[in-house]
Short mmCIF file of C-alpha atoms and ligand atoms in Angstrom, two decimals:
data_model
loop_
_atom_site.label_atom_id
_atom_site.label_comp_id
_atom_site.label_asym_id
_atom_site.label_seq_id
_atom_site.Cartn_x
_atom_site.Cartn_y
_atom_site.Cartn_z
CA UNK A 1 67.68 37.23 -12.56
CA UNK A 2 65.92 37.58 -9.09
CA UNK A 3 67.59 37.70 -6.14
CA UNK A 4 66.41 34.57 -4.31
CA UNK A 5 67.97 35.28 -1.42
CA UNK A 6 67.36 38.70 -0.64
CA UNK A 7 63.90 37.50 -1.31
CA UNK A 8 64.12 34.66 1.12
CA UNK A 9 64.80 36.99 3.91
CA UNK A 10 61.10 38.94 3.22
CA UNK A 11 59.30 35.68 3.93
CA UNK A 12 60.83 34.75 7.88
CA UNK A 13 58.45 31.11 7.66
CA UNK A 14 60.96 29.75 5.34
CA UNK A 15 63.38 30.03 7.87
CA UNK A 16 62.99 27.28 9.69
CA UNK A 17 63.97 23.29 10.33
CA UNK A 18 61.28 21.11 9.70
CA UNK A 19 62.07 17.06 11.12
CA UNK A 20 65.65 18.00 11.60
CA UNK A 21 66.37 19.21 8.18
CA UNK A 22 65.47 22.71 6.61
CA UNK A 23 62.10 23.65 5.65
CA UNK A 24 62.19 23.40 1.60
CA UNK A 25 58.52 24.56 0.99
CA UNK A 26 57.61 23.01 -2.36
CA UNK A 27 53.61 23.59 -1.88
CA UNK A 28 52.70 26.59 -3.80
CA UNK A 29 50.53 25.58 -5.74
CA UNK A 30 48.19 24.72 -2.76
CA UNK A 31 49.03 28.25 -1.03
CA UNK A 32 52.30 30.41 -0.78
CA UNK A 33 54.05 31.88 1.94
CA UNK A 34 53.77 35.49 2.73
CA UNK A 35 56.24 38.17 2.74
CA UNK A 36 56.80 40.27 5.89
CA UNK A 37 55.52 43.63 3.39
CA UNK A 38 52.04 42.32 3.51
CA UNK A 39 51.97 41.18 7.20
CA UNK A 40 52.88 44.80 7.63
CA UNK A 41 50.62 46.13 5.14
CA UNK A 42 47.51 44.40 7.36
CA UNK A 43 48.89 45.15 10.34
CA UNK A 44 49.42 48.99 9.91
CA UNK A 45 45.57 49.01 8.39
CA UNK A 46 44.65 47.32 11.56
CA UNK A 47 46.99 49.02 13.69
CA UNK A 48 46.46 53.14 12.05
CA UNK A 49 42.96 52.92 9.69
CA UNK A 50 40.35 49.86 10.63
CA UNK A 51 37.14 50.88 10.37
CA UNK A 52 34.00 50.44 8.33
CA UNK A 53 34.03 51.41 4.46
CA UNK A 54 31.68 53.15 2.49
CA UNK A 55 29.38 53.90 5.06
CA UNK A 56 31.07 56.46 7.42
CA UNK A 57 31.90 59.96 7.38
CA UNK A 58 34.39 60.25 10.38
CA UNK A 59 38.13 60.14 9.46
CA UNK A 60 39.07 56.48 9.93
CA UNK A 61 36.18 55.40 7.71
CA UNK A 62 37.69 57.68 5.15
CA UNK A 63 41.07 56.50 5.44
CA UNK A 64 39.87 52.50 5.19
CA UNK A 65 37.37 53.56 2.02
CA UNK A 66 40.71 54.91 0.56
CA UNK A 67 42.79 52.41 1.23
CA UNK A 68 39.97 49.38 0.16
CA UNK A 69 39.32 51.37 -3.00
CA UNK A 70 43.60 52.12 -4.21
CA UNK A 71 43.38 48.48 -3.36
CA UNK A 72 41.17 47.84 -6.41
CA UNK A 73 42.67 50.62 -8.08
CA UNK A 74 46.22 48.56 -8.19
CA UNK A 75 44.80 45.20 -8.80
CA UNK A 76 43.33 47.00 -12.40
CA UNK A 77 46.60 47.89 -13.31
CA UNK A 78 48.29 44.71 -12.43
CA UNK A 79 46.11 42.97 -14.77
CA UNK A 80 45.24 45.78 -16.79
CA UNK A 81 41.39 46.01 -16.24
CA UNK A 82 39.46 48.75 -18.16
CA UNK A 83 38.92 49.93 -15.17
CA UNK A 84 38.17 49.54 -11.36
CA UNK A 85 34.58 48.94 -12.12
CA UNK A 86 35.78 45.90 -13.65
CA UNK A 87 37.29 44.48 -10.80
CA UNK A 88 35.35 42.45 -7.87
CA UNK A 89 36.72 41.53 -4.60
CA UNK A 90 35.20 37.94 -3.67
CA UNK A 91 36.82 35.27 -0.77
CA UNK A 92 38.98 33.50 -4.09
CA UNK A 93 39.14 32.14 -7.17
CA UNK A 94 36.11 29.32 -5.86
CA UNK A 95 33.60 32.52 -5.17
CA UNK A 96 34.44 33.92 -8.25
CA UNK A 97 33.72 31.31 -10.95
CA UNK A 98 30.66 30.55 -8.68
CA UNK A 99 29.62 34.05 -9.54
CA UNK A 100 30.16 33.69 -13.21
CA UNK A 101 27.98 30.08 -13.03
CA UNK A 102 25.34 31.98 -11.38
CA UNK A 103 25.45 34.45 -14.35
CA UNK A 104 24.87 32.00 -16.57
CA UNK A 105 22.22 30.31 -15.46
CA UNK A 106 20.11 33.81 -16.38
CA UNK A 107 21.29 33.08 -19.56
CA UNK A 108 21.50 29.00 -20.40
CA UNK A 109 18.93 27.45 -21.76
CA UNK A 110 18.15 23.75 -22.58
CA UNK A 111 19.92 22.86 -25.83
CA UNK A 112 22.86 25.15 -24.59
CA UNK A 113 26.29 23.82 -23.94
CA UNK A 114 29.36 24.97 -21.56
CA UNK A 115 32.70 24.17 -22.40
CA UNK A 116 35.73 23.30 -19.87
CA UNK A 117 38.40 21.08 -20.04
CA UNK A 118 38.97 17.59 -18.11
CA UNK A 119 41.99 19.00 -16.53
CA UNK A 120 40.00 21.66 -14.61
CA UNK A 121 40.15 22.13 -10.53
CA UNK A 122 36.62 21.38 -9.54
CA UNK A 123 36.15 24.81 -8.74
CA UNK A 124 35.76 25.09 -12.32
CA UNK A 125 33.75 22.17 -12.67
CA UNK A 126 31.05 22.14 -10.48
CA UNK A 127 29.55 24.97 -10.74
CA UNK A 128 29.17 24.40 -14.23
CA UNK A 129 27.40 20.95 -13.07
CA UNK A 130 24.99 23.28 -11.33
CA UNK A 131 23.97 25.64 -13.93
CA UNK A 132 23.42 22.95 -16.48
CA UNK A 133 21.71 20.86 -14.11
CA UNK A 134 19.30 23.68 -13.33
CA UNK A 135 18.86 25.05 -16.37
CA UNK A 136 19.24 21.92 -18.72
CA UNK A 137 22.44 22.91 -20.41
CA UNK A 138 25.17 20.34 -21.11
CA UNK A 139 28.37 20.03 -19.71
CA UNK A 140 31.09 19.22 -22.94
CA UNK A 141 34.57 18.50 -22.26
CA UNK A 142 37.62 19.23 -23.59
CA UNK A 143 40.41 16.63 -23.11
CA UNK A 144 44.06 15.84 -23.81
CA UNK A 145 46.83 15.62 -26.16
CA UNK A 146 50.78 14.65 -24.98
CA UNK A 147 49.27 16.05 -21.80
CA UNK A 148 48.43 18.86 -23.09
CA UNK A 149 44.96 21.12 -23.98
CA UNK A 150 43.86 19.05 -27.17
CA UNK A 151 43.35 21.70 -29.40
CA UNK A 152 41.87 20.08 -32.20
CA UNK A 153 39.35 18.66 -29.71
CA UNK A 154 38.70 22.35 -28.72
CA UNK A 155 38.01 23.07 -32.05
CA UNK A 156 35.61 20.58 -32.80
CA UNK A 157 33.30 21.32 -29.79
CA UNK A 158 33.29 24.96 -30.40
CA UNK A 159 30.07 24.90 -31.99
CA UNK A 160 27.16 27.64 -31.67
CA UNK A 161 25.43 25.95 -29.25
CA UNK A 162 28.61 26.40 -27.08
CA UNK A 163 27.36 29.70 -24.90
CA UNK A 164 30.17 29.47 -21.96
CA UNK A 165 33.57 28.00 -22.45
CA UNK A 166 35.35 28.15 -19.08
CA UNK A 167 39.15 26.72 -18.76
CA UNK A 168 42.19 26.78 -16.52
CA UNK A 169 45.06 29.44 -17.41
CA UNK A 170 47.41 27.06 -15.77
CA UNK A 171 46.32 23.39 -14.72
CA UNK A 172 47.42 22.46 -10.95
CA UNK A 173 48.31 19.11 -11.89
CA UNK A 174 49.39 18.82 -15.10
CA UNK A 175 51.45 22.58 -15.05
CA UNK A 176 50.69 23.44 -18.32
CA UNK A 177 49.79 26.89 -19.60
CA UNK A 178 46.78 26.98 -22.26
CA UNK A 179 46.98 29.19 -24.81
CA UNK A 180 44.59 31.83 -23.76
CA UNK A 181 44.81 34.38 -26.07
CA UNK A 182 44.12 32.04 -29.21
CA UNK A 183 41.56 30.07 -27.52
CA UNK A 184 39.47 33.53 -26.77
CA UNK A 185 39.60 34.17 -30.29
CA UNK A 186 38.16 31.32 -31.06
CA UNK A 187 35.31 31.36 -29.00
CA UNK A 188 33.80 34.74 -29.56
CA UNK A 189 34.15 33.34 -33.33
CA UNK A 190 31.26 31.46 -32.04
CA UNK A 191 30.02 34.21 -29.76
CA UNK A 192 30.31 32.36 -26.70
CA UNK A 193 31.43 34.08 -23.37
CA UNK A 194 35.06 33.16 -22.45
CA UNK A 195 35.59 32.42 -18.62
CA UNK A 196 39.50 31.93 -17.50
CA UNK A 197 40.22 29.96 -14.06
CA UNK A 198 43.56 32.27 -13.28
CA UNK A 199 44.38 30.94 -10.07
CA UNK A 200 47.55 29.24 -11.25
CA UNK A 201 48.61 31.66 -13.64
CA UNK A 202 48.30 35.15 -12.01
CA UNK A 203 50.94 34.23 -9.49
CA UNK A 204 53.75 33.49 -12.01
CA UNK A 205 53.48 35.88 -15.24
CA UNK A 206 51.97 39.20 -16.54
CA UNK A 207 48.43 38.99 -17.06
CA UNK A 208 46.81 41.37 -19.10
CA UNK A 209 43.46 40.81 -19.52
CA UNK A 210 42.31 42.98 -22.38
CA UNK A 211 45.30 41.48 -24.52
CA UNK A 212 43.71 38.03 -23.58
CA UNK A 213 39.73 39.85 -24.38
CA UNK A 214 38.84 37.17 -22.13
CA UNK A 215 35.25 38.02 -20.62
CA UNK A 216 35.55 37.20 -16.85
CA UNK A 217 39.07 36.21 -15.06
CA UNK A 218 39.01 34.46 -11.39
CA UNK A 219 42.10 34.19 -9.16
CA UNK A 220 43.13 33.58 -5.30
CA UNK A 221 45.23 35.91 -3.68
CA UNK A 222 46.47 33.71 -1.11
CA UNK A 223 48.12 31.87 -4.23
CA UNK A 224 50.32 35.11 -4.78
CA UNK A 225 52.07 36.14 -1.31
CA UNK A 226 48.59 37.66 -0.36
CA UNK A 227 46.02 36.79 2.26
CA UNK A 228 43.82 34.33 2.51
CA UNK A 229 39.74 35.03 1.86
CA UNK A 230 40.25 37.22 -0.83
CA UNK A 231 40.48 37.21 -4.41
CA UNK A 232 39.03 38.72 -7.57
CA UNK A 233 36.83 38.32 -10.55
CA UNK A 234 37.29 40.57 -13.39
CA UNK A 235 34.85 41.13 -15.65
CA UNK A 236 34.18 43.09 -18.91
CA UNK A 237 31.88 45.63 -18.07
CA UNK A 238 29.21 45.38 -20.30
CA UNK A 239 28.76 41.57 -18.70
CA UNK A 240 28.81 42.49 -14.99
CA UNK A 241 26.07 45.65 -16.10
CA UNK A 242 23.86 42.84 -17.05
CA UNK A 243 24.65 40.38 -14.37
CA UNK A 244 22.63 40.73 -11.10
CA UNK A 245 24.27 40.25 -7.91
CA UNK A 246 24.81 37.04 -6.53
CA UNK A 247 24.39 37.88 -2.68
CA UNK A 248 22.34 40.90 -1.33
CA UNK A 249 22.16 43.05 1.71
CA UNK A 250 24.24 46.02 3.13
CA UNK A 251 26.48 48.03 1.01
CA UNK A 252 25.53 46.71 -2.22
CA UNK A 253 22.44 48.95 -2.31
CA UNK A 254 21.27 52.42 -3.67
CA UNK A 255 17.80 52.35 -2.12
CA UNK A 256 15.71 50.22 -0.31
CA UNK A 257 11.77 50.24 0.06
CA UNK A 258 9.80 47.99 1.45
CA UNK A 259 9.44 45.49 -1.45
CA UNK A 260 12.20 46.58 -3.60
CA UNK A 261 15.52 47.79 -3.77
CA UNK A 262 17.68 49.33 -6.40
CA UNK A 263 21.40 48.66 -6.89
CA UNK A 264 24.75 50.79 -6.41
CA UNK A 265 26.47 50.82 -9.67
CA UNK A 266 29.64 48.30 -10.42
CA UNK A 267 31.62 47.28 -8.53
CA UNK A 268 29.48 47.77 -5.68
CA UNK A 269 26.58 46.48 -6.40
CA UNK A 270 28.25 42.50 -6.12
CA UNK A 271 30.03 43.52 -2.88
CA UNK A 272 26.93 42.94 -0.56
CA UNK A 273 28.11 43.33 3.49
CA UNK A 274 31.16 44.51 4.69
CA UNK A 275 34.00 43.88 2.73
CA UNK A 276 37.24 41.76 3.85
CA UNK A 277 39.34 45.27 3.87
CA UNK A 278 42.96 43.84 5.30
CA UNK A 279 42.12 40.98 2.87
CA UNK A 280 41.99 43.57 -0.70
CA UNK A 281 44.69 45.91 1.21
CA UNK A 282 47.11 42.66 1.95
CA UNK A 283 46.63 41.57 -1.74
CA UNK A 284 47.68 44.82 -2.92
CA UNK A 285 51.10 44.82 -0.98
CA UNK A 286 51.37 41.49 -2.33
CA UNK A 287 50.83 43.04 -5.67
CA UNK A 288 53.03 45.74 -5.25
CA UNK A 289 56.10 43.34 -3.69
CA UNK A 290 55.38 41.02 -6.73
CA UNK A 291 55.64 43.87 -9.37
CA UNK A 292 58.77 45.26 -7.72
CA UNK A 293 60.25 41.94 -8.75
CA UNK A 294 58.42 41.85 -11.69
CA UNK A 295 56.63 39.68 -13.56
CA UNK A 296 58.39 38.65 -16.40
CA UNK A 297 61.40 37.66 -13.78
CA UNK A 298 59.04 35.40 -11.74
CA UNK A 299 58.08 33.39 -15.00
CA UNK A 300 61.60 33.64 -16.45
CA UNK A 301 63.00 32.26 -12.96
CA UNK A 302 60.18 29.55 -12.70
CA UNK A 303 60.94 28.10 -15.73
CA UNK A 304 64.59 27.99 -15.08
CA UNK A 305 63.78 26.14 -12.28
CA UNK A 306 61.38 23.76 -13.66
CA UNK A 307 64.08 23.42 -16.68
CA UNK A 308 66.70 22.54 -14.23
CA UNK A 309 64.60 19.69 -12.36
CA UNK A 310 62.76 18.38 -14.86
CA UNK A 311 65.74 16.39 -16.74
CA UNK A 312 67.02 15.32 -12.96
CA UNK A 313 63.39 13.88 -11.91
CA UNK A 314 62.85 12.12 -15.21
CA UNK A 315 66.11 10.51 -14.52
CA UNK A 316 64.63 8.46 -11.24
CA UNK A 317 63.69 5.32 -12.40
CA UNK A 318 60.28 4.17 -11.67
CA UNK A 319 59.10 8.02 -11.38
CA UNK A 320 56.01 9.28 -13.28
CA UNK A 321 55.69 12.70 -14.29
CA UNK A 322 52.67 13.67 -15.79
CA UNK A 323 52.09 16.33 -18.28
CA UNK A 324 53.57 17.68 -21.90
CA UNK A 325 56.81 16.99 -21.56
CA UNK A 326 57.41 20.18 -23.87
CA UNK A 327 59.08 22.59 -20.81
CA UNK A 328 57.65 25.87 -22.87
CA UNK A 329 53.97 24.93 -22.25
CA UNK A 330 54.86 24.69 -18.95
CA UNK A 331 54.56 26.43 -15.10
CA UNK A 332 55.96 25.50 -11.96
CA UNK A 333 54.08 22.88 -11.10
CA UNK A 334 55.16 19.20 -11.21
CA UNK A 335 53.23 16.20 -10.37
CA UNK A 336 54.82 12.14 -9.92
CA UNK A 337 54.26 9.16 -8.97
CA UNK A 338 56.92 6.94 -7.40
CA UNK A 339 56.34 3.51 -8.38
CA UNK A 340 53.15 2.11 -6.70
CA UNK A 341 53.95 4.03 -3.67
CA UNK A 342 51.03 5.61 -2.22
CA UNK A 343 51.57 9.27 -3.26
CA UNK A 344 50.83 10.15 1.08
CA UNK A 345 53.55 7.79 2.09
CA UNK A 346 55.96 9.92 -0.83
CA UNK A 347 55.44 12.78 0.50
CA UNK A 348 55.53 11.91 4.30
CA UNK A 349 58.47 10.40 3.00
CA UNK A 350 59.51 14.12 1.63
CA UNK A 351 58.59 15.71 5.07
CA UNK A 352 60.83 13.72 6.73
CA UNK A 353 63.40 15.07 4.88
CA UNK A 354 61.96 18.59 5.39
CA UNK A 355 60.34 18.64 1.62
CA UNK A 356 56.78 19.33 2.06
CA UNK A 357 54.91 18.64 -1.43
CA UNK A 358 51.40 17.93 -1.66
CA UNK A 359 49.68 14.33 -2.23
CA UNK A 360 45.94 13.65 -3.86
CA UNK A 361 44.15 14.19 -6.13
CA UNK A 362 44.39 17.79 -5.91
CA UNK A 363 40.90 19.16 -6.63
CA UNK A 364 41.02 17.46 -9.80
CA UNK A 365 38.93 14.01 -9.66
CA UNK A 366 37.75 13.76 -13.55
CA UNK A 367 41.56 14.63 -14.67
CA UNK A 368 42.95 11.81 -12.19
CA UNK A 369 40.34 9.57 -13.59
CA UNK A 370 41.38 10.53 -17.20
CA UNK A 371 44.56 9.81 -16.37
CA UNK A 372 44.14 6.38 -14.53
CA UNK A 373 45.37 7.17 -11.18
CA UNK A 374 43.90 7.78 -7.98
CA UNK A 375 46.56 10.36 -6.93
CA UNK A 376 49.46 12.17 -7.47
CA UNK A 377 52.24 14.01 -5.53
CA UNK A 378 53.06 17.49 -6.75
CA UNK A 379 55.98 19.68 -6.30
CA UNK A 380 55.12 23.34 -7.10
CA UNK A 381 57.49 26.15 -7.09
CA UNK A 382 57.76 30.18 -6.50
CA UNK A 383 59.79 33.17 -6.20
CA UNK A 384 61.97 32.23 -3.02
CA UNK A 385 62.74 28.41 -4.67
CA UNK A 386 66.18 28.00 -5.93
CA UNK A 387 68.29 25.01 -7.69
CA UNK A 388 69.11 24.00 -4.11
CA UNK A 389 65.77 23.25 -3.14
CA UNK A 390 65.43 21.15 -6.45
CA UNK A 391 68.69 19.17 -6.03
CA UNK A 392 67.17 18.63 -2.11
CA UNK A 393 63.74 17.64 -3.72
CA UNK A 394 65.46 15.11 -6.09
CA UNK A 395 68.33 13.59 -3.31
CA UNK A 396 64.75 13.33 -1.20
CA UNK A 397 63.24 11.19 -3.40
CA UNK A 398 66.20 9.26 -4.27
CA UNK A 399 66.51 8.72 -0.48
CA UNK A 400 62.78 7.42 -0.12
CA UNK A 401 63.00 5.12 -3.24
CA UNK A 402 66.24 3.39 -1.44
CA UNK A 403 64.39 3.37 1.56
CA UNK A 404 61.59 1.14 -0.30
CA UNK A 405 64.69 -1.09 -1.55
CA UNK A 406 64.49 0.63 -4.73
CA UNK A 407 61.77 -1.98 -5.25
CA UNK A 408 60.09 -0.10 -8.78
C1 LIG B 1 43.47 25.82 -10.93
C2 LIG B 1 42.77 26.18 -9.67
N1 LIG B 1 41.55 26.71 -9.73
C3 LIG B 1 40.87 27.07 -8.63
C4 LIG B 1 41.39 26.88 -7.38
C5 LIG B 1 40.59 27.28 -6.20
O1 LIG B 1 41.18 28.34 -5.53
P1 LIG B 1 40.63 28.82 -4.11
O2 LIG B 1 40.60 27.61 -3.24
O3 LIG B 1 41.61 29.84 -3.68
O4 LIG B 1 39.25 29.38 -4.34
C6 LIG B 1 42.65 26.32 -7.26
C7 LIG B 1 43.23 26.05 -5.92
O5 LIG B 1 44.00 25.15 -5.72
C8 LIG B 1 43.37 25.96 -8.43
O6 LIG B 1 44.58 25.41 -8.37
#
């Protein structure tokens, strides 16, 4: 059990009235709130230790190359990483799967094929689009069953000519978790590489990427009480020894002559310029405050929560939720439809009532257009969310469909 409100009181911005009412922040998905340990965190390496990494000698630059570096160091346990070389600090999950696409354009050829899903954000879609289109590959699809991962779909596509297969952890619409772990068996069965989206799944359970064996892991950590601008890509090692870097300059290098240059060894030689330092040292207290909770609680309490509202929103007449409808495939992330109310009037509708959810299409175009709408709104929830907020969500909603005359 986690203590909600002890938690509460680490994060001050949830303190607040929003349009009269008080702020129920239901709009994780899209970014979380931070708590006051990684404000402080940023502001003591500003306030005590900013200065240059790598390069210096003097004590500050010491101190900041020591912090930046325990910062990888604890981001390698928290998902279990071989080791730090494994880890890469990037601006987010976006930068990350770029870096992967880039990877595999050295290595696509026409004839090849990359795997994702349709229910991919469209950072994990186009740049897929632009290897293939540059090198000729194709760009397969995986689509859906009871709103869920079809798996024998997944099966059937896996063929050998499948060399990337690339899919969410966690979908930000539809909330379901895919089943990594079996999935990554299967496609080294084919010996393709096996890239994982974790931006939605990172935040909410234990992630241990060598039980996965996935090849390369993206996430955000402004999705998981950290900063914004950074994030991570993991990587086995014997992929990111053979994968150049994707941006060059300062930092990255081990010697430079006038026409060519030699690289420093992993990680370093993908972190080209100076690093975002408060960014990888913020992410770590946010790493640290989530582990003191601990994982297993955040998922367990998640899922109590989503088990608590689900039965009470598919109780609204006229609401659509979409997704499996089987809870245990699922995160903390809901999206509806009320009626044929446009999903920005719902949740303007929500705001008023101090319920801020998120309305569109939510990075996820091809999945909408699977689905047959334009947009959706989307509750989404985290570690300081509590039954309250979900009987406030569901009275909200109950409020706006009156409003409308209960016209659907
Ligand atoms: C599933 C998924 N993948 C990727 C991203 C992109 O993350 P970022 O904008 O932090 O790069 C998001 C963000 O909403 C997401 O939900």
């Amino acid at each position: 059990m986690l203590d909600v409100e002890a938690i509460r009181k680490d994060f001050p911005i949830l303190d607040q009235i929003v349009n009269d009412e008080p702020l129920i922040y239901l709009d994780n998905a899209a970014t979380t709130q931070k708590p006051l340990a990684v404000m402080e965190a940023i502001n003591h390496y500003y306030e005590h230790d900013n200065a240059n990494v790598h390069r210096g000698v003097h004590t500050l630059a010491e101190r900041a190359t020591a912090s930046y570096e325990a910062a990888r160091e604890t981001i390698a346990k928290f998902i279990n990483a071989g080791s730090t070389k494994e880890v890469l600090f990037t601006r987010g999950t976006t930068t990350s799967l770029n870096w992967v696409a880039r990877y595999a354009e050295e290595i696509l050829t026409e004839g090849d094929q990359v795997l994702i899903s349709v229910m991919e954000h469209h950072s994990n879609i186009i740049p897929w689009q632009e290897a293939c289109r540059k090198t000729g590959a194709e760009l397969v699809y995986v689509y859906l069953k009871d709103g869920a991962l079809d798996m024998d779909d997944l099966r059937s596509k896996l063929i050998d000519k499948v060399k990337f297969v690339s899919l969410a952890h966690a979908s930000n619409v539809l909330g379901v978790v895919n089943p990594i772990k079996e999935i990554t068996q299967l496609v080294h069965q084919v010996g393709a590489i096996m890239v994982v989206d974790g931006a939605q799944s990172t935040p909410h359970m234990k992630i241990d990427v060598q039980d996965l064996d996935v090849d390369f892991f993206a996430f955000s950590g402004h999705k998981m009480a950290g900063p914004t601008g950074i994030g991570v890509l993991y990587g086995k090692e014997k992929y990111l020894e053979q994968m150049s870097p994707v941006e060059f300059g300062g930092e990255m290098i081990d010697f430079v002559y006038e026409q060519t240059a030699s690289w420093k060894e992993l990680p370093w030689k993908f972190e080209a310029g100076t690093p975002n330092m408060a960014g990888a040292i913020g992410l770590a207290a946010a790493v640290d405050y989530l582990e003191n909770i601990g994982m297993d609680a955040i998922e367990t309490h998640e899922q109590e929560l989503i088990a608590y509202v689900y039965p009470k929103l598919q109780a609204i007449e006229g609401l659509t939720i979409y997704g499996s409808q089987d809870l245990a495939q699922r995160s903390g992330v809901i999206a509806f439809n009320l009626g044929d109310l446009h999903p920005h009037d719902l949740a303007t509708a929500l705001d008023y009532e101090g319920v801020a959810v998120r309305a569109g299409h939510h990075c996820a175009q091809p999945l909408l257009q699977y689905l047959d709408v334009p947009a959706t709104a989307r509750a989404s929830f985290y570690i300081y969310n509590t039954k309250a907020d979900c009987d406030k969500l569901v009275d909200a909603l109950q409020k706006t469909k009156e409003f409308f005359n209960g016209t659907f």
